[in-house]
Tab-separated table of C-alpha atoms in Angstrom:
chain	number	residue	atom	x	y	z
A	1	GLU	CA	77.762	5.049	22.840
A	2	VAL	CA	79.632	1.762	22.955
A	3	HIS	CA	77.584	-1.366	22.351
A	4	LEU	CA	78.675	-4.988	22.337
A	5	VAL	CA	76.102	-7.616	21.403
A	6	GLU	CA	76.907	-11.311	21.569
A	7	SER	CA	75.048	-13.981	19.651
A	8	GLY	CA	75.388	-17.606	18.642
A	9	GLY	CA	74.891	-19.325	21.957
A	10	GLY	CA	72.656	-22.318	22.401
A	11	LEU	CA	72.445	-25.970	23.319
A	12	VAL	CA	75.048	-28.297	21.843
A	13	GLN	CA	76.065	-31.860	22.551
A	14	SER	CA	79.376	-32.748	24.077
A	15	GLY	CA	82.027	-32.898	21.361
A	16	GLY	CA	80.138	-30.461	19.184
A	17	SER	CA	81.007	-27.016	17.901
A	18	LEU	CA	79.577	-23.539	18.156
A	19	ARG	CA	80.587	-20.135	16.841
A	20	LEU	CA	79.911	-17.053	18.902
A	21	SER	CA	79.809	-13.555	17.465
A	22	CYS	CA	80.108	-10.141	19.065
A	23	ALA	CA	78.879	-7.126	17.128
A	24	ALA	CA	80.547	-3.903	18.185
A	25	SER	CA	79.465	-0.309	17.644
A	26	GLY	CA	80.123	3.158	18.966
A	27	PHE	CA	83.926	3.084	18.732
A	28	THR	CA	86.740	2.464	16.258
A	29	PHE	CA	86.747	-1.307	16.547
A	30	SER	CA	90.093	-1.960	14.869
A	31	THR	CA	92.024	0.093	17.428
A	32	TYR	CA	90.979	-1.929	20.484
A	33	SER	CA	92.030	-5.346	21.654
A	34	MET	CA	89.100	-7.555	22.583
A	35	ASN	CA	88.484	-10.447	24.919
A	36	TRP	CA	86.101	-13.274	25.658
A	37	VAL	CA	85.241	-13.962	29.297
A	38	ARG	CA	82.902	-16.689	30.499
A	39	GLN	CA	80.908	-17.393	33.621
A	40	ALA	CA	79.590	-20.835	34.476
A	41	PRO	CA	76.170	-20.860	36.162
A	42	GLY	CA	76.508	-19.580	39.704
A	43	LYS	CA	80.290	-19.328	39.396
A	44	GLY	CA	82.918	-16.634	38.968
A	45	LEU	CA	84.493	-15.012	35.952
A	46	GLU	CA	87.038	-16.821	33.763
A	47	TRP	CA	88.999	-15.083	31.048
A	48	VAL	CA	88.974	-17.174	27.865
A	49	SER	CA	90.805	-15.422	25.055
A	50	TYR	CA	92.411	-12.180	23.817
A	51	ILE	CA	92.938	-10.770	20.357
A	52	SER	CA	94.809	-7.600	19.472
A	53	GLY	CA	93.251	-4.900	17.321
A	54	SER	CA	94.910	-6.113	14.135
A	55	GLY	CA	94.298	-9.751	15.009
A	56	SER	CA	98.016	-10.482	14.928
A	57	THR	CA	98.319	-11.463	18.593
A	58	ILE	CA	96.113	-14.047	20.233
A	59	TYR	CA	96.128	-15.681	23.653
A	60	PHE	CA	94.020	-18.410	25.241
A	61	ALA	CA	93.381	-19.734	28.692
A	62	ASP	CA	94.867	-23.196	29.182
A	63	SER	CA	91.375	-24.604	29.682
A	64	VAL	CA	90.409	-23.902	26.050
A	65	LYS	CA	93.737	-23.927	24.229
A	66	GLY	CA	93.663	-26.184	21.199
A	67	ARG	CA	89.850	-26.318	21.151
A	68	PHE	CA	88.820	-22.673	20.760
A	69	SER	CA	89.922	-20.098	18.221
A	70	ILE	CA	89.365	-16.351	18.184
A	71	SER	CA	89.167	-14.027	15.222
A	72	ARG	CA	87.869	-10.632	14.225
A	73	ASP	CA	86.643	-8.888	11.108
A	74	ASN	CA	87.449	-5.217	11.488
A	75	ALA	CA	85.532	-4.347	8.335
A	76	LYS	CA	82.401	-5.787	9.946
A	77	ASN	CA	83.164	-4.580	13.495
A	78	SER	CA	82.799	-8.143	14.677
A	79	LEU	CA	84.571	-10.500	17.041
A	80	TYR	CA	84.228	-14.279	16.923
A	81	LEU	CA	84.885	-17.295	19.090
A	82	GLN	CA	84.939	-20.676	17.400
A	83	MET	CA	84.444	-23.399	19.982
A	84	ASN	CA	85.206	-27.005	19.045
A	85	SER	CA	85.281	-30.250	21.022
A	86	LEU	CA	82.921	-28.724	23.552
A	87	ARG	CA	82.688	-30.229	27.019
A	88	ALA	CA	80.116	-29.976	29.784
A	89	GLU	CA	82.492	-27.692	31.692
A	90	ASP	CA	82.332	-25.167	28.847
A	91	THR	CA	78.719	-24.448	29.820
A	92	ALA	CA	78.644	-20.758	30.657
A	93	VAL	CA	77.533	-17.298	29.703
A	94	TYR	CA	80.117	-15.940	27.293
A	95	TYR	CA	80.823	-12.222	27.329
A	96	CYS	CA	82.841	-10.172	24.902
A	97	ALA	CA	84.725	-7.353	26.583
A	98	ARG	CA	86.601	-4.360	25.234
A	99	ASP	CA	89.862	-3.047	26.568
A	100	ARG	CA	89.673	0.227	28.446
A	101	THR	CA	92.242	1.957	26.209
A	102	THR	CA	93.833	1.522	22.809
A	103	TYR	CA	97.241	0.956	24.375
A	104	TYR	CA	99.148	-1.890	22.748
A	105	ASP	CA	102.725	-3.064	23.280
A	106	GLY	CA	104.150	-3.727	19.842
A	107	LEU	CA	106.902	-5.913	21.284
A	108	THR	CA	104.759	-8.301	23.276
A	109	GLY	CA	101.506	-7.936	21.370
A	110	TYR	CA	99.739	-7.513	24.693
A	111	SER	CA	97.579	-4.559	25.675
A	112	ALA	CA	97.676	-4.914	29.482
A	113	ASN	CA	94.239	-3.406	29.948
A	114	SER	CA	91.260	-3.752	32.193
A	115	PHE	CA	87.891	-4.275	30.521
A	116	GLU	CA	85.736	-1.172	30.286
A	117	TYR	CA	82.816	-2.421	28.204
A	118	TRP	CA	81.021	-5.742	28.290
A	119	GLY	CA	78.214	-7.227	26.279
A	120	GLN	CA	75.163	-8.795	27.908
A	121	GLY	CA	76.467	-12.274	27.190
A	122	THR	CA	75.244	-15.349	25.344
A	123	LEU	CA	74.560	-18.664	27.052
A	124	VAL	CA	76.265	-21.810	25.844
A	125	THR	CA	74.964	-25.091	27.230
A	126	VAL	CA	76.852	-28.293	26.520
A	127	SER	CA	74.896	-31.437	27.221
A	128	SER	CA	76.659	-34.648	28.063
B	1	ASP	CA	99.475	-18.349	36.001
B	2	ILE	CA	98.918	-15.690	38.641
B	3	VAL	CA	96.350	-16.851	41.182
B	4	MET	CA	94.062	-14.205	42.645
B	5	THR	CA	92.591	-15.011	46.054
B	6	GLN	CA	89.748	-12.919	47.436
B	7	SER	CA	88.494	-12.767	50.996
B	8	PRO	CA	86.002	-13.068	52.441
B	9	ASP	CA	83.747	-15.097	50.157
B	10	SER	CA	80.815	-13.061	51.413
B	11	LEU	CA	80.059	-10.331	53.893
B	12	ALA	CA	76.996	-8.638	55.285
B	13	VAL	CA	77.257	-4.967	56.185
B	14	SER	CA	74.691	-2.547	57.568
B	15	LEU	CA	73.566	0.329	55.405
B	16	GLY	CA	75.928	3.248	55.792
B	17	GLU	CA	78.723	1.106	57.195
B	18	ARG	CA	82.083	0.264	55.623
B	19	ALA	CA	82.661	-2.836	53.517
B	20	THR	CA	86.184	-4.097	52.900
B	21	ILE	CA	87.166	-6.743	50.365
B	22	ASN	CA	90.651	-8.177	50.076
B	23	CYS	CA	92.481	-9.572	47.078
B	24	LYS	CA	95.877	-11.242	47.111
B	25	SER	CA	97.931	-12.168	44.063
B	26	SER	CA	100.316	-15.127	44.005
B	27	GLN	CA	103.079	-12.877	42.696
B	28	SER	CA	103.646	-9.169	42.509
B	29	ILE	CA	101.595	-7.369	39.870
B	30	LEU	CA	103.486	-4.114	40.321
B	31	TYR	CA	105.376	-3.157	37.167
B	32	ASN	CA	108.448	-1.344	38.449
B	33	SER	CA	109.166	0.622	35.282
B	34	ASN	CA	105.924	2.610	35.582
B	35	ASN	CA	105.083	1.968	39.255
B	36	ARG	CA	101.637	0.698	38.326
B	37	ASN	CA	99.738	-2.187	39.821
B	38	TYR	CA	97.930	-4.116	37.103
B	39	LEU	CA	94.801	-4.729	39.107
B	40	ALA	CA	91.145	-3.951	38.465
B	41	TRP	CA	87.947	-4.308	40.459
B	42	TYR	CA	84.543	-5.142	38.982
B	43	GLN	CA	81.008	-5.118	40.342
B	44	GLN	CA	78.461	-7.611	39.066
B	45	LYS	CA	74.784	-7.435	39.919
B	46	PRO	CA	72.457	-10.395	39.267
B	47	GLY	CA	71.647	-10.884	35.607
B	48	GLN	CA	74.078	-8.180	34.494
B	49	PRO	CA	77.574	-8.201	33.043
B	50	PRO	CA	80.448	-7.011	35.224
B	51	LYS	CA	81.053	-3.288	35.543
B	52	LEU	CA	84.544	-1.821	35.822
B	53	LEU	CA	84.937	0.127	39.076
B	54	ILE	CA	88.670	0.579	39.620
B	55	TYR	CA	91.792	0.116	37.479
B	56	TRP	CA	95.504	0.519	38.205
B	57	ALA	CA	94.482	-0.658	41.701
B	58	SER	CA	93.247	2.767	42.786
B	59	THR	CA	91.942	4.802	39.823
B	60	ARG	CA	88.180	5.110	39.876
B	61	GLU	CA	86.417	4.629	36.563
B	62	SER	CA	84.440	7.610	35.336
B	63	GLY	CA	80.985	7.784	36.906
B	64	VAL	CA	81.782	5.457	39.800
B	65	PRO	CA	80.725	6.954	43.145
B	66	ASP	CA	83.563	8.125	45.355
B	67	ARG	CA	82.465	5.813	48.162
B	68	PHE	CA	84.332	3.135	46.187
B	69	SER	CA	88.090	3.189	46.614
B	70	GLY	CA	90.942	0.833	45.860
B	71	SER	CA	94.271	0.537	47.601
B	72	GLY	CA	97.273	-1.726	47.943
B	73	SER	CA	100.407	-2.588	46.025
B	74	GLY	CA	102.516	-5.552	45.027
B	75	THR	CA	100.479	-8.569	46.071
B	76	ASP	CA	97.868	-7.240	48.516
B	77	PHE	CA	94.910	-5.118	47.510
B	78	THR	CA	91.687	-3.824	49.028
B	79	LEU	CA	88.394	-2.538	47.708
B	80	THR	CA	86.558	-0.360	50.208
B	81	ILE	CA	82.970	0.811	50.081
B	82	SER	CA	82.997	3.610	52.627
B	83	SER	CA	79.253	3.816	53.236
B	84	LEU	CA	77.288	0.886	51.887
B	85	GLN	CA	74.173	1.709	49.898
B	86	ALA	CA	71.380	-0.660	48.941
B	87	GLU	CA	72.424	-0.498	45.294
B	88	ASP	CA	75.897	-1.801	46.174
B	89	VAL	CA	74.572	-5.311	46.799
B	90	ALA	CA	76.544	-7.323	44.262
B	91	VAL	CA	79.453	-9.666	43.741
B	92	TYR	CA	82.838	-7.980	43.455
B	93	TYR	CA	85.800	-9.408	41.533
B	94	CYS	CA	89.431	-8.446	41.359
B	95	GLN	CA	91.388	-9.066	38.150
B	96	GLN	CA	95.074	-8.969	37.310
B	97	TYR	CA	96.126	-7.908	33.840
B	98	TYR	CA	99.857	-7.939	34.537
B	99	THR	CA	100.323	-10.976	32.314
B	100	ASN	CA	98.671	-11.951	29.071
B	101	LEU	CA	97.013	-14.836	30.919
B	102	ILE	CA	94.467	-12.722	32.732
B	103	THR	CA	92.986	-14.093	35.936
B	104	PHE	CA	90.134	-13.121	38.230
B	105	GLY	CA	89.581	-13.631	41.916
B	106	GLY	CA	86.780	-15.928	43.002
B	107	GLY	CA	84.453	-13.096	43.939
B	108	THR	CA	83.048	-11.606	47.140
B	109	LYS	CA	79.317	-11.330	47.653
B	110	VAL	CA	78.232	-8.203	49.504
B	111	GLU	CA	74.847	-8.166	51.198
B	112	ILE	CA	72.929	-5.918	53.563
B	113	LYS	CA	72.904	-6.930	57.225
């Protein structure tokens, strides 16, 4: 059974940093691209970042580009999101989400997948 | 970026009646080489993560009841709940994955009338 468990959320001051982790189990982690999606309190879903299975291809939403970084450790079945220069508008529940299939376009580095599995999320609160 | 616009923002439907949610993309998300629409629908209940219902605009995820169906192509899409059940009360989101900058619609809240 697939499990995704996020951790690392908490309260941080504006301008601070936080590192989120997502522990994966129940599937061959290295063969799936992964994503971070966030949801501000009472708001909709916002995709944040993508990383391919090998970690060679990475994308970010414009709202976090230059401030956030994404990485993975396939030996540890773990996904990470390093968040720097945090702002009040980064306050949200952060979910890690797994692609539905292992499909991956070697030319573009993009998997073009919907998200089949989601973790329960970890709350990040940025105080101003 | 592709903008996804859902309508309505909310709707109230009687038990057993049909619920229809619309989603419009700012550009076509139909990939001509494989004739697939890169659109998914998700259901999110309070305090839970989203759940994948539909992908490729009309393919139902395993285990999803057949009262849920997706249709549409190009820029206009619809999620239909043919006979609303109490457990379908939730917020529904569409998502395009046509580009590597993935975007979601704003969500539609479905309630019981």
